[in-house]
Short mmCIF file of C-alpha atoms in Angstrom, two decimals:
data_model
loop_
_atom_site.label_atom_id
_atom_site.label_comp_id
_atom_site.label_asym_id
_atom_site.label_seq_id
_atom_site.Cartn_x
_atom_site.Cartn_y
_atom_site.Cartn_z
CA MET A 69 -47.39 -58.07 -55.32
CA GLN A 70 -45.75 -54.99 -53.46
CA ASN A 71 -42.61 -53.69 -55.81
CA THR A 72 -40.22 -51.74 -54.05
CA ASN A 73 -37.17 -49.50 -55.73
CA THR A 74 -34.73 -47.03 -54.31
CA LEU A 75 -36.59 -43.84 -55.67
CA ALA A 76 -40.29 -44.46 -55.13
CA GLY A 77 -39.94 -47.29 -52.10
CA PRO A 78 -43.13 -48.92 -52.04
CA LEU A 79 -45.52 -48.57 -54.76
CA PHE A 80 -48.44 -49.63 -52.32
CA SER A 81 -48.65 -50.23 -48.99
CA LYS A 82 -51.16 -51.39 -46.14
CA SER A 83 -50.00 -48.33 -44.15
CA ILE A 84 -51.34 -45.66 -46.45
CA HIS A 85 -54.88 -45.15 -44.48
CA SER A 86 -55.13 -41.66 -44.97
CA HIS A 87 -54.65 -38.34 -46.86
CA THR A 88 -52.00 -37.13 -44.81
CA THR A 89 -49.65 -40.55 -45.13
CA VAL A 90 -50.71 -40.13 -49.11
CA LEU A 91 -49.45 -36.41 -49.06
CA LEU A 92 -46.11 -37.80 -47.58
CA TYR A 93 -45.23 -40.58 -49.59
CA THR A 94 -46.01 -37.86 -52.31
CA CYS A 95 -43.44 -35.33 -50.84
CA ARG A 96 -41.02 -37.82 -50.33
CA TYR A 97 -41.00 -39.19 -54.07
CA LEU A 98 -40.86 -35.95 -55.15
CA HIS A 99 -37.77 -34.92 -53.37
CA THR A 100 -35.77 -38.03 -54.15
CA ARG A 101 -37.22 -37.35 -57.85
CA GLY A 102 -36.00 -33.85 -57.76
CA SER A 103 -36.93 -30.97 -60.35
CA SER A 104 -35.50 -32.15 -63.48
CA PRO A 105 -37.96 -31.60 -66.62
CA GLY A 106 -39.23 -34.84 -68.07
CA PRO A 107 -42.24 -37.41 -66.85
CA LEU A 108 -43.30 -37.11 -63.04
CA PHE A 109 -43.16 -40.81 -62.57
CA VAL A 110 -39.82 -42.39 -63.29
CA PHE A 111 -37.56 -45.43 -62.54
CA PRO A 112 -34.57 -45.05 -60.47
CA ASP A 113 -32.60 -44.77 -63.74
CA LYS A 114 -34.78 -41.73 -64.26
CA THR A 115 -36.57 -43.49 -67.72
CA PRO A 116 -40.26 -43.09 -67.76
CA ILE A 117 -42.40 -45.38 -66.32
CA SER A 118 -44.36 -47.04 -69.30
CA ARG A 119 -47.93 -47.18 -69.47
CA THR A 120 -48.01 -51.15 -69.19
CA TYR A 121 -46.37 -50.87 -65.84
CA LEU A 122 -48.81 -47.89 -64.31
CA SER A 123 -51.73 -50.13 -65.43
CA SER A 124 -50.70 -52.95 -63.68
CA GLN A 125 -49.70 -51.21 -60.63
CA LEU A 126 -52.86 -49.01 -60.62
CA SER A 127 -54.50 -52.41 -60.77
CA ALA A 128 -52.86 -54.35 -57.88
CA CYS A 129 -53.10 -50.91 -55.74
CA LEU A 130 -57.39 -50.69 -56.39
CA SER A 131 -57.14 -54.26 -55.73
CA HIS A 132 -55.28 -53.95 -52.60
CA ALA A 133 -57.35 -51.59 -51.63
CA GLY A 134 -61.17 -53.12 -52.20
CA TYR A 135 -61.83 -51.57 -55.46
CA ASP A 136 -62.39 -53.02 -58.72
CA PRO A 137 -59.81 -52.39 -60.68
CA SER A 138 -61.93 -53.02 -64.13
CA LEU A 139 -63.48 -49.55 -63.40
CA TYR A 140 -60.43 -47.80 -63.64
CA LYS A 141 -58.06 -47.09 -66.33
CA CYS A 142 -54.89 -44.82 -66.59
CA HIS A 143 -56.77 -42.70 -68.78
CA SER A 144 -58.68 -41.61 -65.51
CA PHE A 145 -55.56 -39.34 -64.48
CA ARG A 146 -55.79 -37.35 -67.58
CA ILE A 147 -59.67 -37.31 -67.26
CA CYS A 148 -59.08 -35.82 -63.72
CA ALA A 149 -56.13 -33.92 -64.69
CA ALA A 150 -57.79 -31.88 -67.22
CA THR A 151 -61.20 -31.58 -64.96
CA THR A 152 -59.48 -30.13 -62.44
CA ALA A 153 -57.64 -27.65 -64.79
CA ALA A 154 -60.83 -26.51 -66.20
CA THR A 155 -62.33 -26.18 -63.34
CA ARG A 156 -59.66 -23.97 -61.73
CA GLY A 157 -59.59 -21.21 -64.72
CA TYR A 158 -56.79 -22.67 -66.94
CA THR A 159 -57.54 -22.13 -70.43
CA ASP A 160 -57.83 -24.52 -73.27
CA VAL A 161 -54.57 -23.99 -74.74
CA GLN A 162 -52.92 -24.12 -71.32
CA ILE A 163 -54.90 -27.82 -70.67
CA GLN A 164 -54.04 -28.60 -74.14
CA SER A 165 -50.48 -28.19 -73.85
CA MET A 166 -50.17 -30.09 -70.18
CA GLY A 167 -51.97 -33.17 -71.70
CA ARG A 168 -49.82 -32.87 -74.97
CA TRP A 169 -52.96 -32.78 -77.01
CA ARG A 170 -52.47 -31.76 -80.59
CA SER A 171 -56.24 -31.70 -81.24
CA ALA A 172 -59.34 -30.51 -79.70
CA ALA A 173 -59.70 -34.04 -78.41
CA PHE A 174 -58.74 -32.82 -74.57
CA ARG A 175 -62.61 -31.43 -74.46
CA ARG A 176 -63.83 -35.13 -74.27
CA TYR A 177 -61.92 -35.42 -71.20
CA ILE A 178 -63.51 -32.88 -69.04
CA ARG A 179 -65.94 -33.71 -67.09
CA ILE A 180 -67.44 -30.98 -65.06
CA PRO A 181 -70.56 -32.07 -63.02
CA MET A 182 -74.13 -30.41 -63.99
CA MET A 183 -74.71 -29.58 -60.54
CA THR A 184 -71.68 -27.05 -60.80
CA LEU A 185 -72.32 -25.30 -64.23
#
């Protein structure tokens, strides 16, 4: 299933085979979305996409790319963001704020490989 809309265009495409293409699509989306505050991923009417929608699109994209969608969940994005922020030197307070965590639960999302410690 390929979903298209006027804001984001195709959510996935067989033509996406390189990091350059992904970057191009991302830049186009960000340009079209604009810099208004709010969620990053929105529908054309600027309402935020739901977790259910994101989850279904993630599964479809992974299947299309030949990956097992059962191995990936939407929380993978939170794990990646928290881990990336931690490895780039962001403070606990900054990471907590970026992920909208109200407790120290964010620490469970930070997954720094032992080899890098």
